[in-house]
Amino acid sequence: MYDSPRTKLIKSVFDNEVNFLTFRNICAELEAKNSIVKIYDRELRDHYNNLKKEFRELFKITTKNFDIDFNNKLLITKITEILVQSIKTFAENFSANRMLPNKLNPLIIAREVSKTYISKIEDLVKNQALVFADSANTKEEQLENH
């Protein structure tokens, strides 16, 4: 089965066991620190997968609205860093929510974190396009001046 570059990127981050372990460890650390009842890995994995689903859906829209060069290694590295940071933020927000008397549905937290970090990816892609356009204009000006 063929995976699009977008799907490969999402899978490379969210299917990486290290990133799930990071999520689990942040949750466990906050559970211990704040005396929260332990959540077992199976339930944590479900919440983690909800974040992945939210990202996949929003990222699909982003890649339709923005031309992302999946061959640009630097850009993909930066997007990957943003995705990993979103996992850490989700772990923190998810754990903090568990301490509240009126808890939010974890899916809402996943959706909000996804929106925030998708926005960061869109800003990165816009800036990348501007830098590319500026460098192209500069090259044209240099050619005209010679």
JSON list of C-alpha atoms in Angstrom, two decimals:
[
{"chain": "A", "resi": 1, "resn": "MET", "atom": "CA", "xyz": [0.00, 0.00, 0.00]},
{"chain": "A", "resi": 2, "resn": "TYR", "atom": "CA", "xyz": [1.26, 3.45, -0.92]},
{"chain": "A", "resi": 3, "resn": "ASP", "atom": "CA", "xyz": [1.49, 6.10, 1.78]},
{"chain": "A", "resi": 4, "resn": "SER", "atom": "CA", "xyz": [1.58, 9.74, 0.81]},
{"chain": "A", "resi": 5, "resn": "PRO", "atom": "CA", "xyz": [4.52, 11.83, 2.07]},
{"chain": "A", "resi": 6, "resn": "ARG", "atom": "CA", "xyz": [2.08, 13.44, 4.53]},
{"chain": "A", "resi": 7, "resn": "THR", "atom": "CA", "xyz": [1.04, 10.05, 5.92]},
{"chain": "A", "resi": 8, "resn": "LYS", "atom": "CA", "xyz": [4.65, 8.88, 6.10]},
{"chain": "A", "resi": 9, "resn": "LEU", "atom": "CA", "xyz": [5.57, 11.96, 8.13]},
{"chain": "A", "resi": 10, "resn": "ILE", "atom": "CA", "xyz": [2.68, 11.54, 10.58]},
{"chain": "A", "resi": 11, "resn": "LYS", "atom": "CA", "xyz": [3.48, 7.83, 10.96]},
{"chain": "A", "resi": 12, "resn": "SER", "atom": "CA", "xyz": [7.20, 8.48, 11.41]},
{"chain": "A", "resi": 13, "resn": "VAL", "atom": "CA", "xyz": [6.42, 10.65, 14.42]},
{"chain": "A", "resi": 14, "resn": "PHE", "atom": "CA", "xyz": [3.34, 9.11, 16.02]},
{"chain": "A", "resi": 15, "resn": "ASP", "atom": "CA", "xyz": [4.19, 5.46, 15.34]},
{"chain": "A", "resi": 16, "resn": "ASN", "atom": "CA", "xyz": [7.68, 5.94, 16.78]},
{"chain": "A", "resi": 17, "resn": "GLU", "atom": "CA", "xyz": [7.64, 4.11, 20.11]},
{"chain": "A", "resi": 18, "resn": "VAL", "atom": "CA", "xyz": [10.08, 6.64, 21.59]},
{"chain": "A", "resi": 19, "resn": "ASN", "atom": "CA", "xyz": [7.48, 9.39, 21.20]},
{"chain": "A", "resi": 20, "resn": "PHE", "atom": "CA", "xyz": [4.78, 7.29, 22.88]},
{"chain": "A", "resi": 21, "resn": "LEU", "atom": "CA", "xyz": [7.21, 6.53, 25.73]},
{"chain": "A", "resi": 22, "resn": "THR", "atom": "CA", "xyz": [7.91, 10.26, 26.07]},
{"chain": "A", "resi": 23, "resn": "PHE", "atom": "CA", "xyz": [4.16, 10.85, 26.31]},
{"chain": "A", "resi": 24, "resn": "ARG", "atom": "CA", "xyz": [3.77, 8.05, 28.85]},
{"chain": "A", "resi": 25, "resn": "ASN", "atom": "CA", "xyz": [6.73, 9.20, 30.94]},
{"chain": "A", "resi": 26, "resn": "ILE", "atom": "CA", "xyz": [5.50, 12.81, 31.13]},
{"chain": "A", "resi": 27, "resn": "CYS", "atom": "CA", "xyz": [2.08, 11.54, 32.22]},
{"chain": "A", "resi": 28, "resn": "ALA", "atom": "CA", "xyz": [3.63, 9.19, 34.80]},
{"chain": "A", "resi": 29, "resn": "GLU", "atom": "CA", "xyz": [5.86, 11.94, 36.17]},
{"chain": "A", "resi": 30, "resn": "LEU", "atom": "CA", "xyz": [2.91, 14.30, 36.59]},
{"chain": "A", "resi": 31, "resn": "GLU", "atom": "CA", "xyz": [0.80, 11.51, 38.10]},
{"chain": "A", "resi": 32, "resn": "ALA", "atom": "CA", "xyz": [3.47, 10.85, 40.73]},
{"chain": "A", "resi": 33, "resn": "LYS", "atom": "CA", "xyz": [4.13, 14.53, 41.38]},
{"chain": "A", "resi": 34, "resn": "ASN", "atom": "CA", "xyz": [0.44, 15.36, 41.82]},
{"chain": "A", "resi": 35, "resn": "SER", "atom": "CA", "xyz": [-0.82, 12.10, 43.33]},
{"chain": "A", "resi": 36, "resn": "ILE", "atom": "CA", "xyz": [-3.12, 11.38, 40.39]},
{"chain": "A", "resi": 37, "resn": "VAL", "atom": "CA", "xyz": [-4.49, 7.87, 39.92]},
{"chain": "A", "resi": 38, "resn": "LYS", "atom": "CA", "xyz": [-2.33, 5.95, 37.45]},
{"chain": "A", "resi": 39, "resn": "ILE", "atom": "CA", "xyz": [-3.60, 5.43, 33.93]},
{"chain": "A", "resi": 40, "resn": "TYR", "atom": "CA", "xyz": [-2.45, 2.23, 32.31]},
{"chain": "A", "resi": 41, "resn": "ASP", "atom": "CA", "xyz": [-0.66, 2.08, 28.97]},
{"chain": "A", "resi": 42, "resn": "ARG", "atom": "CA", "xyz": [-3.64, 0.76, 27.01]},
{"chain": "A", "resi": 43, "resn": "GLU", "atom": "CA", "xyz": [-5.78, 3.78, 27.96]},
{"chain": "A", "resi": 44, "resn": "LEU", "atom": "CA", "xyz": [-2.85, 6.15, 27.44]},
{"chain": "A", "resi": 45, "resn": "ARG", "atom": "CA", "xyz": [-2.30, 4.63, 24.00]},
{"chain": "A", "resi": 46, "resn": "ASP", "atom": "CA", "xyz": [-5.96, 5.33, 23.15]},
{"chain": "A", "resi": 47, "resn": "HIS", "atom": "CA", "xyz": [-5.58, 9.01, 24.08]},
{"chain": "A", "resi": 48, "resn": "TYR", "atom": "CA", "xyz": [-2.28, 9.20, 22.20]},
{"chain": "A", "resi": 49, "resn": "ASN", "atom": "CA", "xyz": [-3.93, 7.71, 19.12]},
{"chain": "A", "resi": 50, "resn": "ASN", "atom": "CA", "xyz": [-6.71, 10.30, 19.38]},
{"chain": "A", "resi": 51, "resn": "LEU", "atom": "CA", "xyz": [-4.04, 13.00, 19.14]},
{"chain": "A", "resi": 52, "resn": "LYS", "atom": "CA", "xyz": [-2.61, 11.23, 16.08]},
{"chain": "A", "resi": 53, "resn": "LYS", "atom": "CA", "xyz": [-6.08, 11.10, 14.45]},
{"chain": "A", "resi": 54, "resn": "GLU", "atom": "CA", "xyz": [-6.72, 14.78, 15.12]},
{"chain": "A", "resi": 55, "resn": "PHE", "atom": "CA", "xyz": [-3.35, 15.71, 13.66]},
{"chain": "A", "resi": 56, "resn": "ARG", "atom": "CA", "xyz": [-3.86, 13.53, 10.62]},
{"chain": "A", "resi": 57, "resn": "GLU", "atom": "CA", "xyz": [-7.20, 15.17, 9.82]},
{"chain": "A", "resi": 58, "resn": "LEU", "atom": "CA", "xyz": [-5.97, 18.73, 10.32]},
{"chain": "A", "resi": 59, "resn": "PHE", "atom": "CA", "xyz": [-2.68, 18.07, 8.53]},
{"chain": "A", "resi": 60, "resn": "LYS", "atom": "CA", "xyz": [-4.62, 16.74, 5.55]},
{"chain": "A", "resi": 61, "resn": "ILE", "atom": "CA", "xyz": [-6.37, 20.12, 5.27]},
{"chain": "A", "resi": 62, "resn": "THR", "atom": "CA", "xyz": [-3.09, 21.99, 5.74]},
{"chain": "A", "resi": 63, "resn": "THR", "atom": "CA", "xyz": [-1.37, 20.08, 2.94]},
{"chain": "A", "resi": 64, "resn": "LYS", "atom": "CA", "xyz": [-4.28, 20.90, 0.63]},
{"chain": "A", "resi": 65, "resn": "ASN", "atom": "CA", "xyz": [-4.08, 24.61, 1.49]},
{"chain": "A", "resi": 66, "resn": "PHE", "atom": "CA", "xyz": [-0.29, 24.91, 1.53]},
{"chain": "A", "resi": 67, "resn": "ASP", "atom": "CA", "xyz": [2.30, 23.54, -0.83]},
{"chain": "A", "resi": 68, "resn": "ILE", "atom": "CA", "xyz": [4.63, 21.64, 1.48]},
{"chain": "A", "resi": 69, "resn": "ASP", "atom": "CA", "xyz": [7.86, 20.45, -0.09]},
{"chain": "A", "resi": 70, "resn": "PHE", "atom": "CA", "xyz": [8.30, 17.02, 1.49]},
{"chain": "A", "resi": 71, "resn": "ASN", "atom": "CA", "xyz": [11.73, 16.78, -0.17]},
{"chain": "A", "resi": 72, "resn": "ASN", "atom": "CA", "xyz": [12.98, 19.77, 1.81]},
{"chain": "A", "resi": 73, "resn": "LYS", "atom": "CA", "xyz": [14.82, 17.96, 4.62]},
{"chain": "A", "resi": 74, "resn": "LEU", "atom": "CA", "xyz": [15.21, 21.07, 6.78]},
{"chain": "A", "resi": 75, "resn": "LEU", "atom": "CA", "xyz": [11.50, 21.89, 6.55]},
{"chain": "A", "resi": 76, "resn": "ILE", "atom": "CA", "xyz": [10.48, 18.30, 7.33]},
{"chain": "A", "resi": 77, "resn": "THR", "atom": "CA", "xyz": [12.89, 18.22, 10.29]},
{"chain": "A", "resi": 78, "resn": "LYS", "atom": "CA", "xyz": [11.30, 21.40, 11.67]},
{"chain": "A", "resi": 79, "resn": "ILE", "atom": "CA", "xyz": [7.79, 20.02, 11.15]},
{"chain": "A", "resi": 80, "resn": "THR", "atom": "CA", "xyz": [8.85, 16.81, 12.91]},
{"chain": "A", "resi": 81, "resn": "GLU", "atom": "CA", "xyz": [10.14, 18.86, 15.85]},
{"chain": "A", "resi": 82, "resn": "ILE", "atom": "CA", "xyz": [6.80, 20.67, 16.04]},
{"chain": "A", "resi": 83, "resn": "LEU", "atom": "CA", "xyz": [4.94, 17.34, 16.03]},
{"chain": "A", "resi": 84, "resn": "VAL", "atom": "CA", "xyz": [7.12, 15.95, 18.82]},
{"chain": "A", "resi": 85, "resn": "GLN", "atom": "CA", "xyz": [6.59, 19.12, 20.86]},
{"chain": "A", "resi": 86, "resn": "SER", "atom": "CA", "xyz": [2.83, 18.72, 20.39]},
{"chain": "A", "resi": 87, "resn": "ILE", "atom": "CA", "xyz": [3.03, 15.25, 21.94]},
{"chain": "A", "resi": 88, "resn": "LYS", "atom": "CA", "xyz": [4.79, 16.69, 24.99]},
{"chain": "A", "resi": 89, "resn": "THR", "atom": "CA", "xyz": [2.27, 19.52, 25.28]},
{"chain": "A", "resi": 90, "resn": "PHE", "atom": "CA", "xyz": [-0.61, 17.08, 24.98]},
{"chain": "A", "resi": 91, "resn": "ALA", "atom": "CA", "xyz": [0.86, 14.93, 27.77]},
{"chain": "A", "resi": 92, "resn": "GLU", "atom": "CA", "xyz": [1.15, 17.98, 30.04]},
{"chain": "A", "resi": 93, "resn": "ASN", "atom": "CA", "xyz": [-2.33, 19.31, 29.23]},
{"chain": "A", "resi": 94, "resn": "PHE", "atom": "CA", "xyz": [-3.88, 15.85, 29.46]},
{"chain": "A", "resi": 95, "resn": "SER", "atom": "CA", "xyz": [-2.34, 15.27, 32.91]},
{"chain": "A", "resi": 96, "resn": "ALA", "atom": "CA", "xyz": [-3.20, 18.77, 34.16]},
{"chain": "A", "resi": 97, "resn": "ASN", "atom": "CA", "xyz": [-6.80, 18.25, 33.05]},
{"chain": "A", "resi": 98, "resn": "ARG", "atom": "CA", "xyz": [-7.01, 15.12, 35.19]},
{"chain": "A", "resi": 99, "resn": "MET", "atom": "CA", "xyz": [-6.48, 17.27, 38.30]},
{"chain": "A", "resi": 100, "resn": "LEU", "atom": "CA", "xyz": [-9.42, 19.56, 37.53]},
{"chain": "A", "resi": 101, "resn": "PRO", "atom": "CA", "xyz": [-12.80, 19.05, 39.19]},
{"chain": "A", "resi": 102, "resn": "ASN", "atom": "CA", "xyz": [-14.59, 19.65, 35.86]},
{"chain": "A", "resi": 103, "resn": "LYS", "atom": "CA", "xyz": [-12.49, 17.63, 33.46]},
{"chain": "A", "resi": 104, "resn": "LEU", "atom": "CA", "xyz": [-12.55, 18.23, 29.73]},
{"chain": "A", "resi": 105, "resn": "ASN", "atom": "CA", "xyz": [-12.94, 15.32, 27.36]},
{"chain": "A", "resi": 106, "resn": "PRO", "atom": "CA", "xyz": [-9.37, 14.31, 26.38]},
{"chain": "A", "resi": 107, "resn": "LEU", "atom": "CA", "xyz": [-10.47, 14.41, 22.73]},
{"chain": "A", "resi": 108, "resn": "ILE", "atom": "CA", "xyz": [-11.11, 18.15, 23.11]},
{"chain": "A", "resi": 109, "resn": "ILE", "atom": "CA", "xyz": [-7.61, 18.59, 24.50]},
{"chain": "A", "resi": 110, "resn": "ALA", "atom": "CA", "xyz": [-6.17, 16.59, 21.58]},
{"chain": "A", "resi": 111, "resn": "ARG", "atom": "CA", "xyz": [-8.11, 18.75, 19.13]},
{"chain": "A", "resi": 112, "resn": "GLU", "atom": "CA", "xyz": [-6.95, 22.03, 20.72]},
{"chain": "A", "resi": 113, "resn": "VAL", "atom": "CA", "xyz": [-3.31, 20.92, 20.87]},
{"chain": "A", "resi": 114, "resn": "SER", "atom": "CA", "xyz": [-3.54, 19.79, 17.24]},
{"chain": "A", "resi": 115, "resn": "LYS", "atom": "CA", "xyz": [-5.00, 23.12, 16.13]},
{"chain": "A", "resi": 116, "resn": "THR", "atom": "CA", "xyz": [-2.28, 25.06, 17.96]},
{"chain": "A", "resi": 117, "resn": "TYR", "atom": "CA", "xyz": [0.56, 23.04, 16.50]},
{"chain": "A", "resi": 118, "resn": "ILE", "atom": "CA", "xyz": [-0.94, 22.84, 13.00]},
{"chain": "A", "resi": 119, "resn": "SER", "atom": "CA", "xyz": [-1.02, 26.64, 13.12]},
{"chain": "A", "resi": 120, "resn": "LYS", "atom": "CA", "xyz": [2.71, 26.60, 13.94]},
{"chain": "A", "resi": 121, "resn": "ILE", "atom": "CA", "xyz": [3.34, 24.31, 10.97]},
{"chain": "A", "resi": 122, "resn": "GLU", "atom": "CA", "xyz": [1.33, 26.61, 8.69]},
{"chain": "A", "resi": 123, "resn": "ASP", "atom": "CA", "xyz": [3.34, 29.61, 9.91]},
{"chain": "A", "resi": 124, "resn": "LEU", "atom": "CA", "xyz": [6.56, 27.71, 9.27]},
{"chain": "A", "resi": 125, "resn": "VAL", "atom": "CA", "xyz": [5.46, 26.79, 5.74]},
{"chain": "A", "resi": 126, "resn": "LYS", "atom": "CA", "xyz": [4.34, 30.39, 5.01]},
{"chain": "A", "resi": 127, "resn": "ASN", "atom": "CA", "xyz": [7.69, 31.74, 6.23]},
{"chain": "A", "resi": 128, "resn": "GLN", "atom": "CA", "xyz": [9.53, 29.12, 4.17]},
{"chain": "A", "resi": 129, "resn": "ALA", "atom": "CA", "xyz": [7.59, 30.25, 1.07]},
{"chain": "A", "resi": 130, "resn": "LEU", "atom": "CA", "xyz": [8.40, 33.90, 1.80]},
{"chain": "A", "resi": 131, "resn": "VAL", "atom": "CA", "xyz": [12.10, 33.15, 2.21]},
{"chain": "A", "resi": 132, "resn": "PHE", "atom": "CA", "xyz": [12.07, 31.19, -1.04]},
{"chain": "A", "resi": 133, "resn": "ALA", "atom": "CA", "xyz": [10.25, 34.02, -2.86]},
{"chain": "A", "resi": 134, "resn": "ASP", "atom": "CA", "xyz": [12.66, 36.63, -1.46]},
{"chain": "A", "resi": 135, "resn": "SER", "atom": "CA", "xyz": [15.70, 34.63, -2.52]},
{"chain": "A", "resi": 136, "resn": "ALA", "atom": "CA", "xyz": [14.21, 34.14, -6.01]},
{"chain": "A", "resi": 137, "resn": "ASN", "atom": "CA", "xyz": [13.56, 37.90, -6.29]},
{"chain": "A", "resi": 138, "resn": "THR", "atom": "CA", "xyz": [17.09, 38.66, -5.14]},
{"chain": "A", "resi": 139, "resn": "LYS", "atom": "CA", "xyz": [18.53, 36.33, -7.80]},
{"chain": "A", "resi": 140, "resn": "GLU", "atom": "CA", "xyz": [16.39, 38.00, -10.48]},
{"chain": "A", "resi": 141, "resn": "GLU", "atom": "CA", "xyz": [17.56, 41.45, -9.35]},
{"chain": "A", "resi": 142, "resn": "GLN", "atom": "CA", "xyz": [21.18, 40.31, -9.43]},
{"chain": "A", "resi": 143, "resn": "LEU", "atom": "CA", "xyz": [20.74, 39.03, -12.98]},
{"chain": "A", "resi": 144, "resn": "GLU", "atom": "CA", "xyz": [19.09, 42.28, -14.09]},
{"chain": "A", "resi": 145, "resn": "ASN", "atom": "CA", "xyz": [21.88, 44.40, -12.59]},
{"chain": "A", "resi": 146, "resn": "HIS", "atom": "CA", "xyz": [24.63, 42.55, -14.50]}
]
